[in-house]
GROMACS .gro file of C-alpha atoms in nm:
model
  508
    1MET     CA    1   0.807  -9.207   4.283
    2LYS     CA    2   0.795  -8.844   4.327
    3LEU     CA    3   1.053  -8.603   4.181
    4ASP     CA    4   1.093  -8.419   4.526
    5ASN     CA    5   1.137  -8.793   4.673
    6ILE     CA    6   1.435  -8.877   4.438
    7LYS     CA    7   1.579  -8.548   4.514
    8ARG     CA    8   1.581  -8.602   4.858
    9PHE     CA    9   1.709  -8.948   4.840
   10LYS     CA   10   1.990  -8.794   4.617
   11SER     CA   11   2.049  -8.562   4.888
   12VAL     CA   12   2.105  -8.833   5.183
   13LEU     CA   13   2.332  -9.021   4.920
   14TYR     CA   14   2.539  -8.723   4.808
   15GLY     CA   15   2.577  -8.628   5.186
   16ALA     CA   16   2.680  -8.951   5.281
   17LEU     CA   17   2.967  -8.931   5.004
   18ILE     CA   18   3.067  -8.582   5.133
   19GLY     CA   19   3.048  -8.685   5.504
   20VAL     CA   20   3.303  -8.997   5.450
   21VAL     CA   21   3.527  -8.798   5.248
   22VAL     CA   22   3.542  -8.479   5.469
   23GLY     CA   23   3.554  -8.725   5.790
   24ILE     CA   24   3.841  -8.891   5.676
   25PHE     CA   25   4.073  -8.552   5.599
   26ILE     CA   26   3.897  -8.356   5.896
   27SER     CA   27   4.021  -8.649   6.121
   28LEU     CA   28   4.374  -8.674   5.937
   29PHE     CA   29   4.364  -8.259   6.006
   30ARG     CA   30   4.304  -8.328   6.403
   31ILE     CA   31   4.549  -8.619   6.433
   32LEU     CA   32   4.839  -8.361   6.260
   33ILE     CA   33   4.769  -8.082   6.485
   34GLU     CA   34   4.767  -8.312   6.807
   35PHE     CA   35   5.049  -8.507   6.708
   36LEU     CA   36   5.258  -8.177   6.658
   37SER     CA   37   5.145  -7.937   6.934
   38GLY     CA   38   5.207  -8.269   7.137
   39ILE     CA   39   5.589  -8.237   7.028
   40PHE     CA   40   5.615  -7.875   7.053
   41LEU     CA   41   5.482  -7.874   7.406
   42LYS     CA   42   5.717  -8.158   7.505
   43ILE     CA   43   6.012  -7.921   7.353
   44ALA     CA   44   5.874  -7.571   7.544
   45LEU     CA   45   5.874  -7.811   7.861
   46TYR     CA   46   6.221  -7.927   7.840
   47ALA     CA   47   6.333  -7.582   7.697
   48ASN     CA   48   6.283  -7.461   8.047
   49ASN     CA   49   6.633  -7.634   8.154
   50SER     CA   50   6.804  -7.619   7.794
   51LEU     CA   51   6.895  -7.310   7.606
   52PHE     CA   52   6.963  -7.509   7.308
   53LEU     CA   53   6.613  -7.632   7.306
   54LEU     CA   54   6.472  -7.278   7.367
   55PHE     CA   55   6.682  -7.178   7.046
   56LEU     CA   56   6.539  -7.481   6.858
   57LEU     CA   57   6.183  -7.370   6.950
   58ILE     CA   58   6.250  -7.010   6.853
   59PHE     CA   59   6.373  -7.110   6.523
   60ILE     CA   60   6.079  -7.384   6.459
   61ASN     CA   61   5.817  -7.067   6.553
   62LEU     CA   62   5.995  -6.826   6.304
   63SER     CA   63   5.952  -7.119   6.048
   64LEU     CA   64   5.596  -7.193   6.103
   65ALA     CA   65   5.527  -6.799   6.097
   66ILE     CA   66   5.728  -6.767   5.732
   67ILE     CA   67   5.576  -7.077   5.602
   68THR     CA   68   5.224  -6.954   5.722
   69TYR     CA   69   5.287  -6.604   5.626
   70TRP     CA   70   5.381  -6.733   5.274
   71LEU     CA   71   5.065  -6.935   5.241
   72ILE     CA   72   4.796  -6.647   5.332
   73ILE     CA   73   4.969  -6.406   5.122
   74SER     CA   74   4.975  -6.661   4.826
   75ASN     CA   75   4.591  -6.708   4.859
   76HIS     CA   76   4.391  -6.453   5.073
   77ASN     CA   77   4.087  -6.700   5.076
   78ILE     CA   78   4.266  -6.913   5.335
   79LYS     CA   79   4.285  -6.629   5.575
   80GLY     CA   80   4.126  -6.638   5.933
   81SER     CA   81   3.844  -6.871   6.036
   82GLY     CA   82   3.728  -6.966   5.691
   83ILE     CA   83   3.328  -6.958   5.775
   84PRO     CA   84   3.295  -6.623   5.663
   85GLN     CA   85   3.470  -6.720   5.305
   86VAL     CA   86   3.203  -7.027   5.315
   87GLU     CA   87   2.902  -6.798   5.401
   88GLY     CA   88   3.024  -6.545   5.113
   89GLN     CA   89   3.007  -6.860   4.886
   90LEU     CA   90   2.679  -6.972   4.958
   91ALA     CA   91   2.532  -6.611   4.937
   92GLY     CA   92   2.708  -6.588   4.606
   93GLN     CA   93   2.931  -6.287   4.742
   94LEU     CA   94   3.271  -6.444   4.646
   95ASP     CA   95   3.403  -6.733   4.481
   96TYR     CA   96   3.744  -6.934   4.461
   97LYS     CA   97   3.929  -7.273   4.301
   98TRP     CA   98   3.862  -7.536   4.577
   99CYS     CA   99   4.190  -7.727   4.529
  100PRO     CA  100   4.458  -7.461   4.571
  101VAL     CA  101   4.247  -7.359   4.885
  102PHE     CA  102   4.222  -7.674   5.043
  103ILE     CA  103   4.575  -7.770   5.014
  104LYS     CA  104   4.685  -7.429   5.169
  105LYS     CA  105   4.416  -7.391   5.447
  106PHE     CA  106   4.511  -7.771   5.551
  107ILE     CA  107   4.854  -7.717   5.568
  108GLY     CA  108   4.846  -7.348   5.716
  109GLY     CA  109   4.584  -7.454   5.971
  110VAL     CA  110   4.788  -7.747   6.109
  111LEU     CA  111   5.116  -7.538   6.136
  112SER     CA  112   4.916  -7.212   6.305
  113ILE     CA  113   4.689  -7.411   6.558
  114SER     CA  114   4.963  -7.682   6.625
  115SER     CA  115   5.221  -7.386   6.713
  116GLY     CA  116   4.983  -7.333   7.015
  117LEU     CA  117   4.843  -6.994   6.901
  118PHE     CA  118   4.489  -6.936   7.084
  119LEU     CA  119   4.299  -7.049   6.755
  120GLY     CA  120   4.052  -7.336   6.703
  121ARG     CA  121   4.041  -7.627   6.450
  122GLU     CA  122   3.639  -7.594   6.394
  123GLY     CA  123   3.668  -7.285   6.170
  124PRO     CA  124   3.936  -7.421   5.900
  125SER     CA  125   3.756  -7.768   5.946
  126ILE     CA  126   3.447  -7.606   5.848
  127GLN     CA  127   3.600  -7.462   5.536
  128LEU     CA  128   3.803  -7.758   5.448
  129GLY     CA  129   3.461  -7.951   5.455
  130ALA     CA  130   3.308  -7.695   5.236
  131THR     CA  131   3.595  -7.689   4.993
  132LEU     CA  132   3.618  -8.048   4.965
  133ALA     CA  133   3.219  -8.045   4.894
  134GLN     CA  134   3.279  -7.819   4.613
  135GLY     CA  135   3.554  -8.039   4.450
  136ILE     CA  136   3.291  -8.349   4.491
  137ALA     CA  137   3.035  -8.078   4.316
  138LYS     CA  138   3.297  -8.039   4.007
  139LEU     CA  139   3.353  -8.377   3.979
  140THR     CA  140   3.010  -8.510   3.967
  141HIS     CA  141   2.886  -8.195   3.756
  142ASN     CA  142   2.677  -8.035   4.003
  143GLU     CA  143   2.614  -7.632   3.957
  144GLY     CA  144   2.417  -7.359   4.080
  145VAL     CA  145   2.171  -7.469   4.370
  146ASP     CA  146   2.283  -7.817   4.389
  147ARG     CA  147   2.633  -7.712   4.418
  148LYS     CA  148   2.585  -7.463   4.704
  149ILE     CA  149   2.332  -7.712   4.899
  150MET     CA  150   2.643  -7.962   4.876
  151ILE     CA  151   2.896  -7.694   5.006
  152SER     CA  152   2.657  -7.665   5.288
  153GLY     CA  153   2.675  -8.013   5.349
  154GLY     CA  154   3.049  -8.013   5.359
  155ALA     CA  155   3.050  -7.742   5.621
  156ALA     CA  156   2.833  -7.952   5.841
  157ALA     CA  157   3.057  -8.252   5.804
  158GLY     CA  158   3.343  -8.035   5.866
  159LEU     CA  159   3.227  -7.923   6.193
  160SER     CA  160   3.078  -8.255   6.267
  161ALA     CA  161   3.431  -8.398   6.235
  162ALA     CA  162   3.597  -8.136   6.484
  163PHE     CA  163   3.355  -8.139   6.738
  164ASN     CA  164   3.177  -8.466   6.723
  165ALA     CA  165   2.839  -8.300   6.714
  166PRO     CA  166   2.621  -8.365   6.423
  167ILE     CA  167   2.326  -8.233   6.508
  168ALA     CA  168   2.463  -7.884   6.652
  169SER     CA  169   2.659  -7.920   6.291
  170THR     CA  170   2.381  -7.948   6.080
  171LEU     CA  171   2.172  -7.669   6.284
  172PHE     CA  172   2.484  -7.446   6.243
  173VAL     CA  173   2.459  -7.463   5.883
  174LEU     CA  174   2.119  -7.384   5.874
  175GLU     CA  175   2.103  -7.088   6.147
  176GLU     CA  176   2.441  -6.942   6.077
  177ILE     CA  177   2.589  -7.017   5.732
  178TYR     CA  178   2.309  -7.083   5.485
  179HIS     CA  179   2.016  -6.904   5.643
  180ASN     CA  180   1.784  -7.122   5.482
  181PHE     CA  181   1.593  -7.439   5.632
  182SER     CA  182   1.476  -7.581   5.308
  183THR     CA  183   1.445  -7.961   5.297
  184LEU     CA  184   1.748  -8.031   5.068
  185VAL     CA  185   1.948  -7.843   5.255
  186TRP     CA  186   1.896  -7.971   5.602
  187THR     CA  187   1.892  -8.335   5.445
  188ILE     CA  188   2.239  -8.333   5.272
  189ALA     CA  189   2.370  -8.133   5.597
  190LEU     CA  190   2.235  -8.388   5.834
  191SER     CA  191   2.337  -8.699   5.643
  192ALA     CA  192   2.683  -8.549   5.581
  193ALA     CA  193   2.733  -8.478   5.943
  194VAL     CA  194   2.637  -8.808   6.052
  195ALA     CA  195   2.864  -8.960   5.811
  196SER     CA  196   3.131  -8.746   5.895
  197ASN     CA  197   3.096  -8.813   6.269
  198PHE     CA  198   3.112  -9.183   6.265
  199ILE     CA  199   3.433  -9.159   6.071
  200SER     CA  200   3.588  -8.928   6.357
  201THR     CA  201   3.405  -9.134   6.614
  202ALA     CA  202   3.592  -9.453   6.501
  203VAL     CA  203   3.938  -9.224   6.496
  204PHE     CA  204   3.919  -9.060   6.801
  205GLY     CA  205   3.647  -9.271   7.012
  206LYS     CA  206   3.306  -9.179   7.165
  207THR     CA  207   3.392  -8.976   7.452
  208PRO     CA  208   3.260  -8.625   7.389
  209VAL     CA  209   3.533  -8.346   7.313
  210LEU     CA  210   3.460  -8.137   7.651
  211HIS     CA  211   3.304  -8.450   7.880
  212MET     CA  212   3.325  -8.355   8.230
  213ASN     CA  213   3.218  -8.531   8.551
  214TYR     CA  214   2.946  -8.355   8.737
  215PHE     CA  215   2.653  -8.527   8.942
  216HIS     CA  216   2.416  -8.241   9.015
  217VAL     CA  217   2.155  -8.034   8.803
  218ILE     CA  218   2.125  -7.655   8.888
  219PRO     CA  219   1.821  -7.604   9.110
  220LEU     CA  220   1.551  -7.359   9.037
  221HIS     CA  221   1.657  -7.135   9.363
  222ILE     CA  222   1.977  -7.058   9.159
  223TYR     CA  223   1.802  -6.941   8.867
  224PRO     CA  224   1.825  -6.576   8.941
  225TYR     CA  225   2.199  -6.579   8.946
  226LEU     CA  226   2.150  -6.713   8.619
  227ILE     CA  227   2.006  -6.404   8.478
  228GLY     CA  228   2.299  -6.219   8.642
  229LEU     CA  229   2.544  -6.448   8.469
  230GLY     CA  230   2.339  -6.395   8.128
  231ILE     CA  231   2.393  -5.994   8.159
  232PHE     CA  232   2.784  -6.068   8.288
  233LEU     CA  233   2.815  -6.265   7.975
  234GLY     CA  234   2.672  -6.051   7.706
  235VAL     CA  235   2.862  -5.746   7.804
  236PHE     CA  236   3.172  -5.914   7.785
  237GLY     CA  237   3.049  -6.097   7.453
  238LYS     CA  238   2.996  -5.748   7.314
  239LEU     CA  239   3.333  -5.669   7.404
  240TYR     CA  240   3.472  -5.986   7.224
  241GLU     CA  241   3.320  -5.895   6.913
  242PHE     CA  242   3.441  -5.522   6.922
  243PHE     CA  243   3.791  -5.614   6.948
  244THR     CA  244   3.806  -5.892   6.688
  245ILE     CA  245   3.636  -5.719   6.453
  246ASN     CA  246   3.849  -5.427   6.479
  247ILE     CA  247   4.193  -5.578   6.548
  248GLY     CA  248   4.285  -5.634   6.170
  249SER     CA  249   4.210  -5.231   6.114
  250TRP     CA  250   4.395  -5.151   6.363
  251TYR     CA  251   4.698  -5.351   6.261
  252LYS     CA  252   4.668  -5.163   5.911
  253LYS     CA  253   4.680  -4.804   6.091
  254LEU     CA  254   5.037  -4.895   6.179
  255ASN     CA  255   5.127  -4.866   5.827
  256PHE     CA  256   5.501  -4.815   5.934
  257ILE     CA  257   5.496  -5.167   6.055
  258PRO     CA  258   5.561  -5.436   5.797
  259ASN     CA  259   5.235  -5.696   5.779
  260TRP     CA  260   5.465  -6.017   5.836
  261VAL     CA  261   5.550  -5.869   6.178
  262PHE     CA  262   5.209  -5.898   6.314
  263VAL     CA  263   5.229  -6.253   6.198
  264PHE     CA  264   5.539  -6.322   6.387
  265ILE     CA  265   5.486  -6.156   6.664
  266PRO     CA  266   5.215  -6.415   6.787
  267PHE     CA  267   5.433  -6.703   6.697
  268LEU     CA  268   5.708  -6.578   6.944
  269LEU     CA  269   5.483  -6.474   7.248
  270VAL     CA  270   5.333  -6.805   7.225
  271ILE     CA  271   5.673  -6.964   7.358
  272PRO     CA  272   5.670  -6.836   7.705
  273ILE     CA  273   5.316  -6.931   7.759
  274GLU     CA  274   5.423  -7.288   7.648
  275MET     CA  275   5.694  -7.304   7.846
  276PHE     CA  276   5.521  -7.204   8.184
  277ILE     CA  277   5.168  -7.256   8.167
  278PRO     CA  278   5.100  -7.499   7.880
  279ASN     CA  279   4.740  -7.579   7.959
  280ILE     CA  280   4.630  -7.245   7.872
  281SER     CA  281   4.796  -7.257   7.522
  282GLY     CA  282   4.579  -7.352   7.179
  283GLY     CA  283   4.248  -7.355   7.110
  284GLY     CA  284   4.124  -7.367   7.479
  285SER     CA  285   3.981  -7.739   7.518
  286ASN     CA  286   4.261  -7.826   7.783
  287LEU     CA  287   4.218  -7.495   7.982
  288VAL     CA  288   3.851  -7.542   8.011
  289LEU     CA  289   3.910  -7.936   8.137
  290THR     CA  290   4.188  -7.810   8.354
  291ILE     CA  291   3.951  -7.550   8.504
  292SER     CA  292   3.647  -7.770   8.563
  293LYS     CA  293   3.863  -8.040   8.766
  294GLN     CA  294   4.111  -7.809   8.954
  295SER     CA  295   3.891  -7.495   9.033
  296PRO     CA  296   4.160  -7.223   9.042
  297ALA     CA  297   4.151  -6.901   9.266
  298ILE     CA  298   3.941  -6.617   9.116
  299LEU     CA  299   4.268  -6.417   9.056
  300THR     CA  300   4.410  -6.712   8.843
  301LEU     CA  301   4.082  -6.714   8.664
  302ILE     CA  302   4.105  -6.339   8.598
  303PHE     CA  303   4.473  -6.397   8.427
  304PHE     CA  304   4.356  -6.676   8.216
  305PHE     CA  305   4.051  -6.449   8.109
  306LEU     CA  306   4.288  -6.157   8.039
  307LEU     CA  307   4.571  -6.354   7.892
  308ARG     CA  308   4.339  -6.551   7.671
  309PHE     CA  309   4.147  -6.263   7.576
  310VAL     CA  310   4.414  -6.046   7.465
  311PHE     CA  311   4.622  -6.300   7.268
  312SER     CA  312   4.322  -6.479   7.111
  313THR     CA  313   4.205  -6.180   6.945
  314MET     CA  314   4.569  -6.087   6.869
  315SER     CA  315   4.629  -6.430   6.729
  316TYR     CA  316   4.304  -6.391   6.513
  317GLY     CA  317   4.380  -6.044   6.404
  318THR     CA  318   4.703  -6.154   6.216
  319GLY     CA  319   4.518  -6.348   5.966
  320VAL     CA  320   4.654  -6.683   6.009
  321PRO     CA  321   4.431  -6.967   5.933
  322GLY     CA  322   4.256  -7.053   6.270
  323GLY     CA  323   3.929  -7.014   6.430
  324ILE     CA  324   3.769  -6.826   6.718
  325PHE     CA  325   3.517  -7.117   6.785
  326LEU     CA  326   3.692  -7.319   7.041
  327PRO     CA  327   3.825  -6.971   7.170
  328MET     CA  328   3.511  -6.841   7.229
  329LEU     CA  329   3.375  -7.155   7.439
  330SER     CA  330   3.687  -7.148   7.655
  331LEU     CA  331   3.645  -6.756   7.746
  332GLY     CA  332   3.277  -6.824   7.815
  333ALA     CA  333   3.403  -7.094   8.042
  334VAL     CA  334   3.667  -6.875   8.246
  335LEU     CA  335   3.408  -6.609   8.272
  336GLY     CA  336   3.145  -6.877   8.404
  337SER     CA  337   3.389  -7.014   8.634
  338ILE     CA  338   3.513  -6.650   8.773
  339TYR     CA  339   3.106  -6.577   8.836
  340ALA     CA  340   3.065  -6.890   8.997
  341LYS     CA  341   3.345  -6.843   9.212
  342ILE     CA  342   3.212  -6.516   9.339
  343LEU     CA  343   2.917  -6.679   9.444
  344ILE     CA  344   3.053  -6.940   9.630
  345SER     CA  345   3.283  -6.704   9.797
  346LEU     CA  346   2.978  -6.503   9.907
  347GLY     CA  347   2.777  -6.816  10.029
  348LEU     CA  348   2.507  -6.775   9.782
  349MET     CA  349   2.580  -7.106   9.597
  350SER     CA  350   2.749  -7.452   9.700
  351PRO     CA  351   3.054  -7.551   9.535
  352ILE     CA  352   2.893  -7.846   9.367
  353PHE     CA  353   2.728  -7.641   9.099
  354PHE     CA  354   3.082  -7.513   8.971
  355VAL     CA  355   3.124  -7.734   8.670
  356ASN     CA  356   2.757  -7.659   8.553
  357PHE     CA  357   2.829  -7.262   8.537
  358ILE     CA  358   3.119  -7.352   8.314
  359ILE     CA  359   2.905  -7.574   8.090
  360VAL     CA  360   2.604  -7.280   8.063
  361SER     CA  361   2.838  -7.016   8.020
  362MET     CA  362   2.992  -7.189   7.710
  363SER     CA  363   2.653  -7.191   7.554
  364ALA     CA  364   2.579  -6.834   7.652
  365TYR     CA  365   2.875  -6.656   7.534
  366PHE     CA  366   2.930  -6.846   7.226
  367ALA     CA  367   2.557  -6.763   7.152
  368CYS     CA  368   2.559  -6.399   7.211
  369ILE     CA  369   2.891  -6.333   6.995
  370SER     CA  370   2.763  -6.556   6.699
  371LYS     CA  371   2.402  -6.479   6.739
  372SER     CA  372   2.316  -6.896   6.696
  373PRO     CA  373   2.144  -6.964   7.025
  374PHE     CA  374   2.014  -7.294   6.901
  375THR     CA  375   2.326  -7.410   6.779
  376ALA     CA  376   2.520  -7.295   7.076
  377ILE     CA  377   2.257  -7.494   7.316
  378LEU     CA  378   2.275  -7.822   7.113
  379LEU     CA  379   2.661  -7.768   7.041
  380ILE     CA  380   2.767  -7.753   7.417
  381THR     CA  381   2.500  -8.051   7.501
  382GLU     CA  382   2.680  -8.271   7.214
  383MET     CA  383   3.065  -8.171   7.350
  384VAL     CA  384   2.989  -8.221   7.702
  385GLY     CA  385   2.755  -8.540   7.647
  386SER     CA  386   2.458  -8.466   7.883
  387LEU     CA  387   2.115  -8.338   7.844
  388GLN     CA  388   2.124  -8.268   8.237
  389ASN     CA  389   2.184  -7.847   8.160
  390LEU     CA  390   1.957  -7.799   7.918
  391MET     CA  391   1.716  -7.584   8.070
  392ALA     CA  392   1.988  -7.369   8.239
  393LEU     CA  393   2.151  -7.384   7.915
  394ALA     CA  394   1.843  -7.238   7.718
  395PHE     CA  395   1.766  -7.002   8.017
  396VAL     CA  396   2.112  -6.822   8.028
  397THR     CA  397   2.179  -6.836   7.670
  398LEU     CA  398   1.890  -6.641   7.581
  399ALA     CA  399   1.947  -6.363   7.894
  400ALA     CA  400   2.296  -6.331   7.718
  401TYR     CA  401   2.143  -6.271   7.380
  402VAL     CA  402   1.894  -6.039   7.486
  403VAL     CA  403   2.177  -5.853   7.667
  404SER     CA  404   2.420  -5.835   7.337
  405ASP     CA  405   2.128  -5.772   7.129
  406LEU     CA  406   2.037  -5.440   7.345
  407LEU     CA  407   2.410  -5.359   7.327
  408GLY     CA  408   2.362  -5.365   6.943
  409SER     CA  409   2.596  -5.691   6.873
  410LYS     CA  410   2.558  -5.814   6.506
  411PRO     CA  411   2.648  -6.191   6.430
  412ILE     CA  412   3.045  -6.174   6.436
  413TYR     CA  413   3.077  -6.397   6.133
  414ASP     CA  414   2.871  -6.172   5.935
  415GLU     CA  415   3.067  -5.884   6.018
  416MET     CA  416   3.376  -6.073   5.904
  417LEU     CA  417   3.243  -6.155   5.575
  418GLN     CA  418   3.161  -5.791   5.543
  419ASN     CA  419   3.533  -5.682   5.634
  420LEU     CA  420   3.635  -5.923   5.341
  421LEU     CA  421   3.419  -5.758   5.071
  422SER     CA  422   3.426  -5.419   4.919
  423PRO     CA  423   3.095  -5.229   4.921
  424GLN     CA  424   2.882  -5.409   4.652
  425LYS     CA  425   2.733  -5.232   4.372
  426SER     CA  426   2.466  -5.298   4.095
  427SER     CA  427   2.618  -5.474   3.796
  428VAL     CA  428   2.480  -5.622   3.455
  429ARG     CA  429   2.763  -5.829   3.371
  430GLY     CA  430   2.774  -6.205   3.371
  431ASN     CA  431   2.554  -6.503   3.319
  432VAL     CA  432   2.227  -6.527   3.505
  433VAL     CA  433   2.242  -6.684   3.848
  434ILE     CA  434   1.958  -6.770   4.123
  435ILE     CA  435   2.000  -6.587   4.469
  436ASN     CA  436   1.807  -6.735   4.764
  437SER     CA  437   1.622  -6.549   5.021
  438SER     CA  438   1.403  -6.669   5.285
  439VAL     CA  439   1.162  -6.404   5.419
  440PHE     CA  440   1.151  -6.366   5.818
  441VAL     CA  441   0.863  -6.306   6.019
  442GLY     CA  442   0.798  -5.911   6.049
  443SER     CA  443   1.025  -5.832   5.786
  444LYS     CA  444   0.990  -5.511   5.567
  445ILE     CA  445   0.800  -5.739   5.260
  446ASP     CA  446   0.617  -5.981   5.509
  447GLY     CA  447   0.250  -5.945   5.376
  448LYS     CA  448   0.310  -5.706   5.107
  449MET     CA  449   0.204  -5.753   4.725
  450VAL     CA  450   0.494  -5.815   4.499
  451LYS     CA  451   0.390  -5.490   4.298
  452ASN     CA  452   0.438  -5.266   4.608
  453ILE     CA  453   0.786  -5.403   4.719
  454SER     CA  454   1.096  -5.198   4.579
  455TRP     CA  455   1.331  -5.499   4.458
  456PRO     CA  456   1.701  -5.446   4.371
  457ASP     CA  457   1.815  -5.305   4.037
  458ASP     CA  458   1.826  -5.551   3.772
  459THR     CA  459   1.676  -5.838   3.918
  460ILE     CA  460   1.357  -6.071   3.840
  461LEU     CA  461   1.147  -6.243   4.137
  462SER     CA  462   1.132  -6.559   3.936
  463SER     CA  463   0.967  -6.814   4.164
  464ILE     CA  464   0.855  -6.850   4.518
  465ASN     CA  465   0.870  -7.166   4.699
  466ARG     CA  466   0.600  -7.218   4.988
  467ASN     CA  467   0.557  -7.507   5.198
  468ASP     CA  468   0.717  -7.729   4.923
  469ASN     CA  469   0.507  -7.570   4.677
  470ARG     CA  470   0.634  -7.355   4.342
  471ILE     CA  471   0.448  -7.026   4.310
  472ILE     CA  472   0.508  -6.800   3.971
  473PRO     CA  473   0.437  -6.490   4.122
  474ASN     CA  474   0.268  -6.193   3.938
  475GLY     CA  475   0.235  -5.813   4.079
  476ASP     CA  476  -0.070  -5.922   4.321
  477THR     CA  477   0.105  -6.220   4.482
  478ILE     CA  478   0.150  -6.142   4.875
  479ILE     CA  479   0.473  -6.246   4.998
  480LYS     CA  480   0.439  -6.422   5.307
  481ALA     CA  481   0.679  -6.512   5.618
  482GLY     CA  482   0.865  -6.846   5.531
  483ASP     CA  483   0.895  -6.794   5.164
  484ASN     CA  484   1.166  -6.864   5.000
  485LEU     CA  485   1.232  -6.620   4.697
  486LYS     CA  486   1.438  -6.676   4.409
  487ILE     CA  487   1.584  -6.370   4.264
  488SER     CA  488   1.733  -6.383   3.900
  489THR     CA  489   2.026  -6.142   3.817
  490ASN     CA  490   2.335  -6.105   3.672
  491TYR     CA  491   2.664  -6.309   3.792
  492SER     CA  492   2.858  -5.969   3.830
  493ASN     CA  493   2.533  -5.845   4.032
  494ARG     CA  494   2.518  -6.127   4.293
  495GLY     CA  495   2.663  -5.922   4.597
  496TYR     CA  496   2.461  -5.639   4.550
  497VAL     CA  497   2.163  -5.810   4.528
  498HIS     CA  498   2.214  -6.063   4.842
  499ASP     CA  499   2.300  -5.727   5.081
  500TYR     CA  500   1.999  -5.558   4.937
  501MET     CA  501   1.764  -5.864   4.996
  502LYS     CA  502   1.877  -5.937   5.346
  503LYS     CA  503   1.771  -5.569   5.461
  504LEU     CA  504   1.416  -5.667   5.293
  505VAL     CA  505   1.393  -6.025   5.422
  506ASN     CA  506   1.533  -5.989   5.793
  507ASN     CA  507   1.306  -5.843   6.083
  508TYR     CA  508   1.607  -5.616   6.216
   0.00000   0.00000   0.00000
């Protein structure tokens, strides 16, 4: 048996192990969030007629804010979504001890998300899965590249257990987080995602997370309106990216206000939302399902969008553990329903396609913000549980992606990672590490000889992986699109090298 075959077999076994462990813990994570959020919503409902319960809810939310604030100042690696931290780990730009991050992220995520803040469970689930995989790598004495591959498998398992979407979870890791389609990466990611999905399905059942009832496929004569929908979503996607990326810096400019105030405000503001419009609170899945069933009026939908847009960016800007994945999908659903309602009111479309527009808009809105179009299409397909909208999904997603690209949008998780890191500089300290970079078609170095490329300081191009073959390069070796470059450098130099290589190998 060839060595490569043995490696792939081991990857499947490690992936299955990671998937089972992550599936158990993320299922527990979901159970606790649903249990506590159910209790808090009941208290909020009865607080309409009870002053005592209102004060009790205020006390509970203030307590949650205090605990959450203490957790994030005790360990900054648990802040926010967690996806940028995982990207930073896999890029070699940051690292942290797995056990304290896992415990504090788990507790902080449960408390902040169950409180009703407009945050999703998927980002924390990805970081929790990656962190558990990091722990397994340590226990099994896997280091270097093998450790990174296991972390990527844990990330896929975390998202899969959160959304019951194993295929999209695998692609998200390859397309957005790891930025590498190597055989070992997708093998461990897929096996971990499938194993994790098996556990979560056993706990929560087979019904898709966003299952909707609809019986019609969008006909071709509606497709011109889908182009308009893509433009509409692309513009609002750029707005969401701008506000979400910058709100943290806006908070910092208000330096006369203590940081804890920004955490406490959302925990208090969410109380009237839970009391009077409970379906709009939380990550947004309940809102999406409610809109698909009730088809609210345009003014109501506009109100929902404005409230969720403002409060979701405000919630995320505090830095409390929680993701923007599901909030993005819910905003896309609301925008799609507004656009569909306008077409219906003008007599340009039948109401029977209303739900279809909600579905395709979720994919397009997520894609134009995250810059992960393939993940978006597959994710919505798995979350809805139907392939009927596949053509329309791809059509609108591509249109929104192009519009956001023309507006200068960048991948939101990459921007979040850069906000976490200081500017990277060259360094010669630390042990030797390997940085992996995949060459894109049309990049600056595609088709160039090694000797004609300006490589980052204090590095050596140690090898090139091309079509499962390992090449030891010399000055005359020509770099080709699809090559996976292994760059040797010092540990303290890894962030600088990653940023430098990113500019060389990408085509933008």
